[in-house]
Coordinates of C-alpha atoms and ligand atoms in Angstrom, one line a residue:
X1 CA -84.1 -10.2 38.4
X2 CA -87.7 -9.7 38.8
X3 CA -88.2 -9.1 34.9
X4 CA -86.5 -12.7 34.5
X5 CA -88.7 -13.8 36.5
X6 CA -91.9 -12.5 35.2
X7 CA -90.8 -12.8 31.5
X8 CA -90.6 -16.7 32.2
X9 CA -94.2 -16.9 31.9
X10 CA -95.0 -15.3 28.6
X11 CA -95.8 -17.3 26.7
X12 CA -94.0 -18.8 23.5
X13 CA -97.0 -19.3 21.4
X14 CA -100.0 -17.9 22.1
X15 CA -100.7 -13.7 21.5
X16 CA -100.0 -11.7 24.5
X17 CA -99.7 -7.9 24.7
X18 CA -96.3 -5.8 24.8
X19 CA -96.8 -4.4 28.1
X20 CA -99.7 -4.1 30.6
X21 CA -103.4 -5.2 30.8
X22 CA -105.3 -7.0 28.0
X23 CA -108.7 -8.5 28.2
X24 CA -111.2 -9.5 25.3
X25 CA -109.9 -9.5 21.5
X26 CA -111.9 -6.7 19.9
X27 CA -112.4 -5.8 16.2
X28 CA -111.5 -9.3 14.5
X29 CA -111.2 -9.1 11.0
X30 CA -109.2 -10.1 8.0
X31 CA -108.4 -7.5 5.1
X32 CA -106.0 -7.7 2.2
X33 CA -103.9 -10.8 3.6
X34 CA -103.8 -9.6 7.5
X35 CA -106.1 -11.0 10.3
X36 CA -106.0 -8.0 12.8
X37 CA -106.7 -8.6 16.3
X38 CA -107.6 -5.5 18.6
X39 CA -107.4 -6.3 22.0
X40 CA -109.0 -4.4 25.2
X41 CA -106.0 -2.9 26.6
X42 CA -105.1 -0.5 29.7
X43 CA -101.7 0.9 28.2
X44 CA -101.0 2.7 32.0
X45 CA -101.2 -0.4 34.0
X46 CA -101.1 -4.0 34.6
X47 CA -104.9 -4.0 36.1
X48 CA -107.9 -3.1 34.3
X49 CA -108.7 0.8 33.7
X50 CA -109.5 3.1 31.1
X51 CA -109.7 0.9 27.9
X52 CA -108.0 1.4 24.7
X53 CA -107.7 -0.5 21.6
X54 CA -104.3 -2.5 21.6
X55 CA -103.5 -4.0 18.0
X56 CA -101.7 -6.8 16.3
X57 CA -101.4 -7.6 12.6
X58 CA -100.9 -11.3 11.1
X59 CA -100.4 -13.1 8.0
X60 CA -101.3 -16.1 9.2
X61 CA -102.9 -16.5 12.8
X62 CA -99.7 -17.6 14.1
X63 CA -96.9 -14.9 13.3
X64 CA -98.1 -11.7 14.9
X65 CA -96.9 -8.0 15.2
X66 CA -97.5 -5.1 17.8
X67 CA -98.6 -2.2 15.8
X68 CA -99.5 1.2 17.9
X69 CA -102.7 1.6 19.9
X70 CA -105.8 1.8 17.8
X71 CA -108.4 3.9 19.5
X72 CA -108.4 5.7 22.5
X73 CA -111.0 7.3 25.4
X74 CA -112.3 10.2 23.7
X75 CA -114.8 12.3 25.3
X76 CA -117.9 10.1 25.3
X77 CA -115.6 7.6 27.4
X78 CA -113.5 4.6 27.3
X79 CA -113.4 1.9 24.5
X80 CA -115.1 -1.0 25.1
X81 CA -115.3 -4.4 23.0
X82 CA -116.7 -3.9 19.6
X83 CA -116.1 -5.3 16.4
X84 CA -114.6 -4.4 12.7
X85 CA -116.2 -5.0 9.4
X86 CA -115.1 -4.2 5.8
X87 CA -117.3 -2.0 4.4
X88 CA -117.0 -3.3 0.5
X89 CA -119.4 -0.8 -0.9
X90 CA -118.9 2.2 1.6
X91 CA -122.2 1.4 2.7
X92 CA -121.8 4.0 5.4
X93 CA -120.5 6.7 2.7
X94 CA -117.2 7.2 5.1
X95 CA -114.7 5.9 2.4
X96 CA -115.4 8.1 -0.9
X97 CA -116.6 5.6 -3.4
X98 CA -113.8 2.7 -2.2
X99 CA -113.8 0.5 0.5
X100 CA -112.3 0.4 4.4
X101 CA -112.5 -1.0 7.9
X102 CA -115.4 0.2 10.3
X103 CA -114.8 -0.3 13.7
X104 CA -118.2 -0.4 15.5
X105 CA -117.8 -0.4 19.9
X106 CA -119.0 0.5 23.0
X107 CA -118.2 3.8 24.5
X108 CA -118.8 4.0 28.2
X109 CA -119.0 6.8 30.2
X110 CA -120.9 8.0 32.7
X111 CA -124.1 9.8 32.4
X112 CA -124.1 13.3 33.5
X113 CA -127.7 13.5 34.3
X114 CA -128.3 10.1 36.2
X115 CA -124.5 9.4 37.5
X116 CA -125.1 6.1 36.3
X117 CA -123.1 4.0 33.8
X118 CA -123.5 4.7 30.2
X119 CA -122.8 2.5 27.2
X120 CA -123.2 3.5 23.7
X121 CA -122.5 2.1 20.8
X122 CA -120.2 4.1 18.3
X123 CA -117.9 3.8 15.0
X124 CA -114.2 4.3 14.0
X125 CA -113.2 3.9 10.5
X126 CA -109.7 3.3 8.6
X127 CA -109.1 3.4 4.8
X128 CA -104.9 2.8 5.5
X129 CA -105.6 -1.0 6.6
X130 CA -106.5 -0.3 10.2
X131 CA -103.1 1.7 10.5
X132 CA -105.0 5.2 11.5
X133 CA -108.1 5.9 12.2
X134 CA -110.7 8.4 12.8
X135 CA -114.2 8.5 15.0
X136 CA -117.3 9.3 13.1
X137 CA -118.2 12.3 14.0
X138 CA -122.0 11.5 14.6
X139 CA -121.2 9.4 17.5
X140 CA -122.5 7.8 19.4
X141 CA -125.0 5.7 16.8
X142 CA -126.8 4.4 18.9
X143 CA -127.8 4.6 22.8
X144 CA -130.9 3.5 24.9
X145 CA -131.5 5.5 28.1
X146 CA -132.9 2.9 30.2
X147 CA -130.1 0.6 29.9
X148 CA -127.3 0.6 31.9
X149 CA -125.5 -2.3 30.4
X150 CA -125.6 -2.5 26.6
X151 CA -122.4 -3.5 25.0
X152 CA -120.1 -5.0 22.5
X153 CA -121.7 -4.9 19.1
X154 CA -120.8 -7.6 16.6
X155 CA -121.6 -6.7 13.0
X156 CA -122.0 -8.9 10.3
X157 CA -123.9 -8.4 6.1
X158 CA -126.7 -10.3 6.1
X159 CA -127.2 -11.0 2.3
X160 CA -131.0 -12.3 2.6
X161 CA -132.3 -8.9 4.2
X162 CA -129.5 -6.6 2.4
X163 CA -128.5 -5.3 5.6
X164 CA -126.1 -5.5 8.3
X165 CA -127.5 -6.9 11.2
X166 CA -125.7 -5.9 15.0
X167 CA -126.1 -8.6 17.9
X168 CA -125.4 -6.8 21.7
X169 CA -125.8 -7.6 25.0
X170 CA -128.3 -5.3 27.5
X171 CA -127.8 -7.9 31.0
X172 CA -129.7 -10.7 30.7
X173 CA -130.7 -10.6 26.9
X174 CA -129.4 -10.4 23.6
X175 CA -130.8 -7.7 21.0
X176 CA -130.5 -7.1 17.4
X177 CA -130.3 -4.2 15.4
X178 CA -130.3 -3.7 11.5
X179 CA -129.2 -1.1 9.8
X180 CA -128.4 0.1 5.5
X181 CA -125.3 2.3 6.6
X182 CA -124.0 1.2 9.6
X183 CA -124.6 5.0 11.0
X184 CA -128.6 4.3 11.6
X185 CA -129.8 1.0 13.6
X186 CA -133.3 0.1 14.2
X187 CA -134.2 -2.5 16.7
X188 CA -135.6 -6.0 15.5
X189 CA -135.6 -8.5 18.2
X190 CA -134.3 -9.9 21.5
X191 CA -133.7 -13.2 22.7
X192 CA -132.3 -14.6 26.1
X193 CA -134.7 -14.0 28.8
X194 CA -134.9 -17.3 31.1
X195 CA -132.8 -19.0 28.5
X196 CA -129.6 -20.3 28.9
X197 CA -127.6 -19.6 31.7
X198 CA -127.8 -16.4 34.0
X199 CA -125.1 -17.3 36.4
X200 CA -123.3 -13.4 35.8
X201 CA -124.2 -10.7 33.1
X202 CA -124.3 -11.9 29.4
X203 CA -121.5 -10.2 27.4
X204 CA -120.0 -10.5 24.0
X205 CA -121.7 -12.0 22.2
X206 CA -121.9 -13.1 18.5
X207 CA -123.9 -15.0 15.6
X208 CA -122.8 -16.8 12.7
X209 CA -124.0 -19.8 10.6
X210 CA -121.9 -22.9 10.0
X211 CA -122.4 -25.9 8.0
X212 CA -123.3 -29.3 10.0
X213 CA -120.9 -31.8 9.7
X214 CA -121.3 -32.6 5.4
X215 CA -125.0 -32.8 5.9
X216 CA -125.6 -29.8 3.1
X217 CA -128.0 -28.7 6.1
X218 CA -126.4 -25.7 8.8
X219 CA -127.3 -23.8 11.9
X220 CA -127.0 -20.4 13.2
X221 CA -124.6 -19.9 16.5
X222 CA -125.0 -17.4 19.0
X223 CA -122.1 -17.2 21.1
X224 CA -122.3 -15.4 24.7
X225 CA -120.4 -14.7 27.6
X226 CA -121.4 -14.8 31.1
X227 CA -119.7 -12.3 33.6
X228 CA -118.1 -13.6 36.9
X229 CA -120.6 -14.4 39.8
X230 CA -118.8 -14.9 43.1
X231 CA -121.3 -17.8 44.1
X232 CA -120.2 -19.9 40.6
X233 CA -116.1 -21.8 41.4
X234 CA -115.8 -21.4 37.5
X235 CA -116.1 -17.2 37.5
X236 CA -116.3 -16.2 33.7
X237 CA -117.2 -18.8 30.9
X238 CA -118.9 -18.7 27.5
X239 CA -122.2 -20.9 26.5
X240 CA -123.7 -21.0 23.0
X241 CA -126.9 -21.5 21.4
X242 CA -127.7 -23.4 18.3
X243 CA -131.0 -22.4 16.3
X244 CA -132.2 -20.2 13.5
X245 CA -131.8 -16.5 12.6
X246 CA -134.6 -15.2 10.7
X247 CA -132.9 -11.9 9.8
X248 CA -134.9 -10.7 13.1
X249 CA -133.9 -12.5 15.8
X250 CA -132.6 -16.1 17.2
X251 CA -134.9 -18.8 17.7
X252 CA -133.6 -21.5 20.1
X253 CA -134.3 -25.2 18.9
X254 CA -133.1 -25.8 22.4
X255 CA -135.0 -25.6 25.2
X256 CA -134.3 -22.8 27.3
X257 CA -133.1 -24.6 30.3
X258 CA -130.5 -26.7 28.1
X259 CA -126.8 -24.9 28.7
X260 CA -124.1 -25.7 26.0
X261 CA -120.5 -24.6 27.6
X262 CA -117.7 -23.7 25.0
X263 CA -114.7 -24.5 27.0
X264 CA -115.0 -26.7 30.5
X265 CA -112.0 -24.6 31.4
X266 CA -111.2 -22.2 33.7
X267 CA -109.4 -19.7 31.5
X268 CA -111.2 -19.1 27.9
X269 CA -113.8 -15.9 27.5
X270 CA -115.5 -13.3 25.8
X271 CA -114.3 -15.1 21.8
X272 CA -115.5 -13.8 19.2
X273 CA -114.7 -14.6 15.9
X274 CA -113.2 -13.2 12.3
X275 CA -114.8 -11.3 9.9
X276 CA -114.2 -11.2 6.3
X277 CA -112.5 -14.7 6.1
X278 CA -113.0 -14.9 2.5
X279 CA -115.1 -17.7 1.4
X280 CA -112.6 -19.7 -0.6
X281 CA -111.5 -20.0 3.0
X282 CA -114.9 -20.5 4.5
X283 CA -113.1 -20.6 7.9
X284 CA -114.9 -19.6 11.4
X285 CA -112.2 -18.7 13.4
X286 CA -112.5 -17.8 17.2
X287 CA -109.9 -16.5 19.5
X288 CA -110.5 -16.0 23.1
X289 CA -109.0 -13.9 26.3
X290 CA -107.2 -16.8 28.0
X291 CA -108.1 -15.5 31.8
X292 CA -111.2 -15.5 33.8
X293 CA -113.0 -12.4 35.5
X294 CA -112.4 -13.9 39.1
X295 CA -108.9 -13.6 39.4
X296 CA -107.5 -12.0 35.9
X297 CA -106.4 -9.2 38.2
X298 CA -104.2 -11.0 40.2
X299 CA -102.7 -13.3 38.0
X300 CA -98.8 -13.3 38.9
X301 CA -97.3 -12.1 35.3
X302 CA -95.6 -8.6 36.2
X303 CA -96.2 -5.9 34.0
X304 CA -97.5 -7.2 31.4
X305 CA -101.2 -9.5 31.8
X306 CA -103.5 -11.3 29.6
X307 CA -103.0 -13.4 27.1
X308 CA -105.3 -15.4 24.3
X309 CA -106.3 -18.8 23.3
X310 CA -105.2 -20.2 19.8
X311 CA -107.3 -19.2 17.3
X312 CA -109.7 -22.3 17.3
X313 CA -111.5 -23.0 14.0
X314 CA -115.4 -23.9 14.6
X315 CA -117.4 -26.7 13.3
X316 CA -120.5 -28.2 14.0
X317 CA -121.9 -31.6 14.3
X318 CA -124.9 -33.8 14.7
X319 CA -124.4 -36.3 17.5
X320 CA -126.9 -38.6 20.1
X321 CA -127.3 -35.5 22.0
X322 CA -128.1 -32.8 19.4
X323 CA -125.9 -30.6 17.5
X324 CA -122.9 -29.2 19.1
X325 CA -120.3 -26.8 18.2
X326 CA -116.0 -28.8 18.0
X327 CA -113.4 -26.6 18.1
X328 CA -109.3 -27.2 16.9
X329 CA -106.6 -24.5 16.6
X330 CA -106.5 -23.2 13.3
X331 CA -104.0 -26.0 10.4
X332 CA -101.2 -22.9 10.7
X333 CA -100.4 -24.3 14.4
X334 CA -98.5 -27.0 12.7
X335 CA -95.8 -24.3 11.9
X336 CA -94.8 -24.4 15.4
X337 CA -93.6 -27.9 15.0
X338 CA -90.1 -28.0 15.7
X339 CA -89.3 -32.1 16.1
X340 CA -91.4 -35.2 16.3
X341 CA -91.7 -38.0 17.7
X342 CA -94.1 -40.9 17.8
X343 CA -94.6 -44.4 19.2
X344 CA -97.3 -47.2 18.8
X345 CA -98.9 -49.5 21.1
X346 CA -97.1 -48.6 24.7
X347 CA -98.4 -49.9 28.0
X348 CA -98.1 -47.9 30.8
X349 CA -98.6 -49.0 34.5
X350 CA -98.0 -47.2 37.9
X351 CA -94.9 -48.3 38.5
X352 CA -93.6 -48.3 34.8
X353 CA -95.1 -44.9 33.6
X354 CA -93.9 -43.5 30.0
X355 CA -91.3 -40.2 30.2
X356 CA -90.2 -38.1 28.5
X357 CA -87.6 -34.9 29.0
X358 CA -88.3 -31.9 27.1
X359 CA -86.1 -28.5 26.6
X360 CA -87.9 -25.8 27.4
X361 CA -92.1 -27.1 27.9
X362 CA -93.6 -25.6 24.3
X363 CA -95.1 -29.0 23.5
X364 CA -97.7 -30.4 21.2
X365 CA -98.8 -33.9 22.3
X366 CA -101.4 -36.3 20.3
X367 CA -102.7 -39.2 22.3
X368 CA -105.0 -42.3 21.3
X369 CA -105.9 -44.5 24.2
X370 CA -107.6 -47.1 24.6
X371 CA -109.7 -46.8 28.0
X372 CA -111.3 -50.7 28.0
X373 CA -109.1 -51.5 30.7
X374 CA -111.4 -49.5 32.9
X375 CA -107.9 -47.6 34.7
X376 CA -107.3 -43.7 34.7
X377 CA -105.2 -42.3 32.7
X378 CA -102.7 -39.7 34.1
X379 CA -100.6 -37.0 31.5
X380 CA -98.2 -35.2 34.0
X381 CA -96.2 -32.2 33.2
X382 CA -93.5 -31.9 35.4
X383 CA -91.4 -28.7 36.5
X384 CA -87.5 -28.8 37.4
X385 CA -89.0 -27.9 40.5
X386 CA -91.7 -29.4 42.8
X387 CA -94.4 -28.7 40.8
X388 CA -96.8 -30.8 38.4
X389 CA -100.0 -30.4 36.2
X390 CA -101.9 -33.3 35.6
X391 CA -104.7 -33.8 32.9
X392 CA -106.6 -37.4 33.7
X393 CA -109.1 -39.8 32.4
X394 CA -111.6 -41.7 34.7
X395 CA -113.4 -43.8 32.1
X396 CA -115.3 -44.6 34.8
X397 CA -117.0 -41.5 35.3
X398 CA -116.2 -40.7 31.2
X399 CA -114.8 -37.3 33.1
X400 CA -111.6 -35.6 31.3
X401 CA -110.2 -33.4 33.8
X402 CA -107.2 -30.8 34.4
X403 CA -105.7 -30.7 38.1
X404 CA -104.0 -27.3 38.2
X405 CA -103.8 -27.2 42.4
X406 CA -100.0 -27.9 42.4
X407 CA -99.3 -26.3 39.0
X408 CA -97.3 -23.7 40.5
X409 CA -98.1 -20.4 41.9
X410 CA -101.6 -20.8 42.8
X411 CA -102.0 -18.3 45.9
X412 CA -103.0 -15.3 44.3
X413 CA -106.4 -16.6 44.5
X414 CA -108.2 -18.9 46.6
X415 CA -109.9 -21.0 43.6
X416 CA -107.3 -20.8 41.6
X417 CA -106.1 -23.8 42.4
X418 CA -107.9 -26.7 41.6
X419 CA -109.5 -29.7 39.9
X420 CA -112.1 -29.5 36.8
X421 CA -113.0 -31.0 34.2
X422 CA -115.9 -32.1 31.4
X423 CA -117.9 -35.4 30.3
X424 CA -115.9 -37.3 27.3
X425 CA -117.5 -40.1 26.2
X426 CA -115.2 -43.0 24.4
X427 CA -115.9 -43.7 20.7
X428 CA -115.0 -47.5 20.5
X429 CA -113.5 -47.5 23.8
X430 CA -111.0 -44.7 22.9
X431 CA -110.5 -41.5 23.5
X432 CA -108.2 -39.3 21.6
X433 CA -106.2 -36.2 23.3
X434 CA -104.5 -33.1 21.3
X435 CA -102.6 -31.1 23.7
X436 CA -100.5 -27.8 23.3
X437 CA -98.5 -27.0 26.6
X438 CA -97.5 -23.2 26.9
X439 CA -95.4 -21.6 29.7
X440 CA -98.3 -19.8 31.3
X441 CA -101.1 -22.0 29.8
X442 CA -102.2 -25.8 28.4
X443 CA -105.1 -26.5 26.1
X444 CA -106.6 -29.8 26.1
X445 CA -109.1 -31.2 23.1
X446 CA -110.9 -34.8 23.8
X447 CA -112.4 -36.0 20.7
X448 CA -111.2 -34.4 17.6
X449 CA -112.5 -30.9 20.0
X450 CA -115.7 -32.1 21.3
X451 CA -114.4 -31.3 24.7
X452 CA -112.1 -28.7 25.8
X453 CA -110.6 -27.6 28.2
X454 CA -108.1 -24.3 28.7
X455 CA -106.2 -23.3 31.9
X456 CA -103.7 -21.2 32.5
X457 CA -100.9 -22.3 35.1
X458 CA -97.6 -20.9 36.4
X459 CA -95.2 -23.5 37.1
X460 CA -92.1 -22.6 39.5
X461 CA -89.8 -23.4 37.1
X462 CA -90.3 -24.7 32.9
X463 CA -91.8 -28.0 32.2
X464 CA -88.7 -31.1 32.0
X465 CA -90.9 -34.1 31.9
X466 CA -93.9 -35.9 30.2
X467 CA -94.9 -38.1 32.5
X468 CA -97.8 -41.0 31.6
X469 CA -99.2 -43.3 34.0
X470 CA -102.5 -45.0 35.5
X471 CA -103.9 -44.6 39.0
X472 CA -103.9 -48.9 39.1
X473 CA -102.9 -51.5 36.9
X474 CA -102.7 -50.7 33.1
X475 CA -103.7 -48.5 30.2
X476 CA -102.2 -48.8 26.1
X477 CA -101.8 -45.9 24.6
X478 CA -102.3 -46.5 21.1
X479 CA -100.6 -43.7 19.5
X480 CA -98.6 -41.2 21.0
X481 CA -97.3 -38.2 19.2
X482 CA -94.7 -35.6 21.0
X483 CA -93.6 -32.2 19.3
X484 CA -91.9 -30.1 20.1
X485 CA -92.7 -26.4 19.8
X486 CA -90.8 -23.0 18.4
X487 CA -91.3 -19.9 20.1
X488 CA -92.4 -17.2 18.3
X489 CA -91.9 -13.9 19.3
X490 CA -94.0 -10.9 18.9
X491 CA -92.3 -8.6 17.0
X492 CA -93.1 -4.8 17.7
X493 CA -94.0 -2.5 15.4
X494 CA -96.0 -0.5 17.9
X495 CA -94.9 3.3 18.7
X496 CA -95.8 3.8 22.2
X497 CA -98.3 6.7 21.4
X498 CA -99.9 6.9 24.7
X499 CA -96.1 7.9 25.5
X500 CA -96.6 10.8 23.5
X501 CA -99.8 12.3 24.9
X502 CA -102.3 10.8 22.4
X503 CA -104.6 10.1 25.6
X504 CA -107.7 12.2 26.2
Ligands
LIG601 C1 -115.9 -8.6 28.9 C2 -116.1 -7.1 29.1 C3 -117.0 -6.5 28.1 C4 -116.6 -5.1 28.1 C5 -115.1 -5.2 28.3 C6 -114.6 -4.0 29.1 O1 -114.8 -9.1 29.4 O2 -116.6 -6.9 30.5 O3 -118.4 -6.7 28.4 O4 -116.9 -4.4 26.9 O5 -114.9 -6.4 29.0 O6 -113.2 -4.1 29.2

C-alpha cells in the first residue's frame, strides 16, 4: 500500500531517478545522437549522502533510459557536480588518436591535515559513449588550499583563445581557468564579489553565449546558483548575469546591485546546460533539479526523491528593461500530446467559471487572456479530493503567481506551503500562459517564457478538474488550449552496480 502511495507522485513526464536521492543534473552533453544526463545521486538512501553519478541516456530530451551508475566515491572522496565535454581532438591525449567524453567534477573529501572540507577538481573519461569509465589517474587536476568551497566545474572550447576555458564557484565568486589539455588549468580571472546576489553560497555555475533576439548582435550568460539561507522564504534559486567574456573573465554590463532571477519559483536549481548540441542545432538547452535546498530532504516521495524540470531551451532578448534571458521546454515536449482541445473567445465570471475534467492530471494548457477588464484571473487545478492549486493574475499589481498552500501535503515543511509569484507585464493588454501540470510538479511560463515559475506540489489525490474563474466580475480568455499528456516511463537499463560492491 505505501508504494501505491508514494509511486502516485512520480511523475509522468519529467526525469526522475529509479530509486533514491537525486539532486543537480551533472555532466550534460550530447554525443553521437544521445543527450546524457548524469544526475547527483545517493544510490543507499532517499536523503542526501555520499554522491555518485546516476545516469540516463536520450534520443530526444523526452524519452529517457536508466543506465548503471556512472562514477563513484573513490578515494579522494565523493563525486560532486561537474560537467562532460567531447574531447574531438583528444586534446587531453586520454583517447589514442580518436575522440571520447571527459567528465571533469568535484571530488570532496576531507583534508587530512586541516580536518576541514576539501574540494578538488578532477576528470573521468569514456571512449564506449559514456557506458564505462575510468578516473585519470593524475587526479585531482586541480586544487587550491585555501579554499574550502570550490566546486562544479563547467567546461566549454573556446575557439578565439584555442583553449578550454573552466567556470567554478569558490563561495561568493566565480573563477576561470584555461587550460590546452584539460589535465593542466591555470587561473585567469574571477568575477562576483559584491555583485549579484549573496543571499547563500554561489554554486554551479555556467557560461555560454547566445544570440539576442535576430539582432545579428549576442551576449555572454553566466548562470549561478545560490545555496539555501534560512533567513531567505525562497531557500535555493538561480540568478544570471548578462555581459561579455573576454576569454578571461566576465564583465557585467549590469550594475552589480541589479539581480536577474531564472525561475520565480520555488522548486528549479543548480541548471546547467548541454554540451556539444551540434550547431545545425544551435540549441541551448538547460535542465534543472526541480527541488529547493530548504526542504528537498523532506519532500514526501518515499524511496525514491528528486526530480528535474523540462529541458527548457534559452533565448535572449532586448526589452525596456535591458536584455533578459526566456526560457520554453524544448519543441520535443509536443510528443507528449495525447488529445486536444481548444476554444475561442470564453468569458468566465465567478459564478460561471470554465471546467473542465481530466483523466489522470498530465496536462498541457495554452492560455491568451485579455486582462483590460482589470479582474484576476484564477487557473485551478482541482484534486478528487479536497485539495487545489491555483496559478492567478492580478493585473492590478501585473503579479503572476502560484498558490501551492492547499496543494496537498504541505506539512513536511513550514514554508512549503504558500503563495509566490513574479512581475508580468501585459503586451497589449494580454498575457499569454503555457502550462504543463505534472503529478508532483506544474510549470508556468507568462509571456512566450519571460516569466516563470516552477513548483512542485503533492496533491492528495490526481488532478480531475480545470477550473477558470475571476475573483469579481469578468475576464475573456481569448484562446484556450487543453492537452492532454502521455506518460512516459523511464525504462531501465541500469544494473544496480552499487548492489554488487562497486562502492569504495
Ligand atoms: C548544489 C550542490 C553543489 C554540489 C552538490 C553536492 O546543489 O550543493 O554545489 O556539488 O550539490 O551534491
Amino acid at each position: 500500500m505505501l508504494d501505491v502511495f508514494y509511486e502516485r507522485f512520480r511523475p509522468g513526464f519529467h526525469f526522475s531517478p529509479p530509486s533514491h536521492w537525486m539532486n543537480d543534473p551533472n555532466g550534460l552533453v550530447y554525443y553521437e545522437g544521445e543527450y546524457h544526463l548524469f544526475y547527483q545521486h545517493h544510490p543507499h538512501g532517499n536523503n542526501w549522502g555520499p554522491m555518485h553519478w546516476g545516469h540516463a541516456v536520450s534520443p530526444d530530451l523526452i524519452h529517457w533510459e536508466h543506465m548503471p551508475i556512472a562514477l563513484f566515491p573513490d578515494e579522494h572522496g565523493a563525486i560532486f557536480s561537474g560537467c562532460c565535454v567531447v574531447d574531438w581532438n583528444n586534446s587531453s591525449g586520454l583517447f589514442k588518436g580518436s575522440h571520447g567524453l571527459v567528465a571533469i567534477f568535484t571530488h570532496a573529501d576531507t583534508c587530512p591535515k586541516t580536518g576541514q572540507p576539501r574540494q578538488r577538481q578532477s576528470l573521468a573519461y569514456s571512449s564506449d559513449k559514456g557506458r564505462t569509465w575510468h578516473k585519470y589517474e593524475g587526479n585531482p587536476v586541480l586544487a587550491e588550499d585555501d579554499l574550502i568551497d570550490f566546486r562544479d566545474p563547467k567546461v566549454f572550447w573556446h575557439p578565439q583563445s584555442e583553449r578550454w576555458v573552466m567556470v567554478l564557484v569558490a563561495g561568493d565568486h566565480a573563477r576561470f581557468y584555461g587550460s590546452k589539455n584539460l589535465r593542466e588549468w591555470s587561473l585567469t580571472g574571477e568575477f562576483g564579489k559584491g555583485e549579484g546576489s549573496h543571499d547563500g553560497v554561489w554554486e554551479c555555475p555556467d557560461l555560454f553565449e547566445l544570440p539576442i533576439d535576430d539582432s545579428g548582435h549576442s551576449k555572454w550568460v553566466l548562470i549561478i546558483s545560490i545555496g539555501d539561507n534560512p533567513e531567505c522564504p525562497e531557500g535555493s534559486r538561480t540568478q544570471y548575469f548578462i555581459g561579455e567574456f573576454d576569454g578571461n573573465t566576465f564583465i557585467n554590463d549590469n550594475s552589480a546591485d541589479h539581480i536577474l532571477w531564472l525561475d520565480h519559483g520555488r522548486d528549479n536549481y543548480a541548471g546547467v546546460s548541454w554540451s556539444d548540441i551540434p550547431e545545425r542545432d544551435g540549441r541551448r538547452v538547460m535542465i534543472g533539479w526541480m527541488s529547493n535546498w530548504k526542504y528537498a530532504n523532506e519532500t514526501p516521495t518515499g524511496d525514491w526523491r528528486g526530480a528535474m524540470t523540462l529541458p527548457r531551451a534559452l533565448s535572449l532578448t532586448s526589452r525596456d528593461e535591458g536584455i533578459v534571458l526566456t526560457q520554453m521546454p524544448v519543441r520535443e515536449v509536443e510528443r507528449l500530446r495525447k488529445t486536444s482541445m481548444s476554444w475561442n473567445d470564453v468569458t468566465v465570471t465567478q459564478d460561471v467559471p470554465f471546467t473542465q475534467q481530466t483523466n489522470d492530471g498530465l496536462l498541457e494548457i495554452e492560455a491568451d487572456i485579455d486582462i483590460r477588464s482589470g479582474n484576476e484571473t484564477h487557473i485551478k487545478f482541482k484534486s478528487s479530493g479536497q485539495n487545489e492549486m491555483i496559478i492567478g493574475y492580478d493585473p492590478v499589481c501585473q503579479r503572476l503567481s502560484i498558490d501551492r498552500s492547499k496543494s496537498g501535503l504541505t506539512d513536511f515543511h513550514p514554508e512549503f506551503a504558500c503563495n509566490h509569484g513574479a512581475s508580468l507585464v501585459p503586451e497589449d493588454g494580454k498575457i499569454k500562459l503555457h502550462i504543463w501540470l505534472d503529478r508532483n510538479a506544474v510549470e508556468v511560463y507568462g509571456n512566450d517564457g519571460l516569466i516563470v515559475l516552477t513548483d512542485q506540489i503533492f496533491p492528495d489525490a490526481p488532478i480531475e478538474n480545470v477550473w477558470i474563474s475571476t475573483n469579481s466580475g469578468q475576464v475573456v480568455l481569448n484562446s484556450l488550449h487543453i492537452h492532454t499528456l502521455k506518460s512516459v516511463p523511464i525504462s531501465n537499463g541500469a544494473v544496480e552496480q552499487a548492489s554488487r560492491g562497486n562502492d569504495a
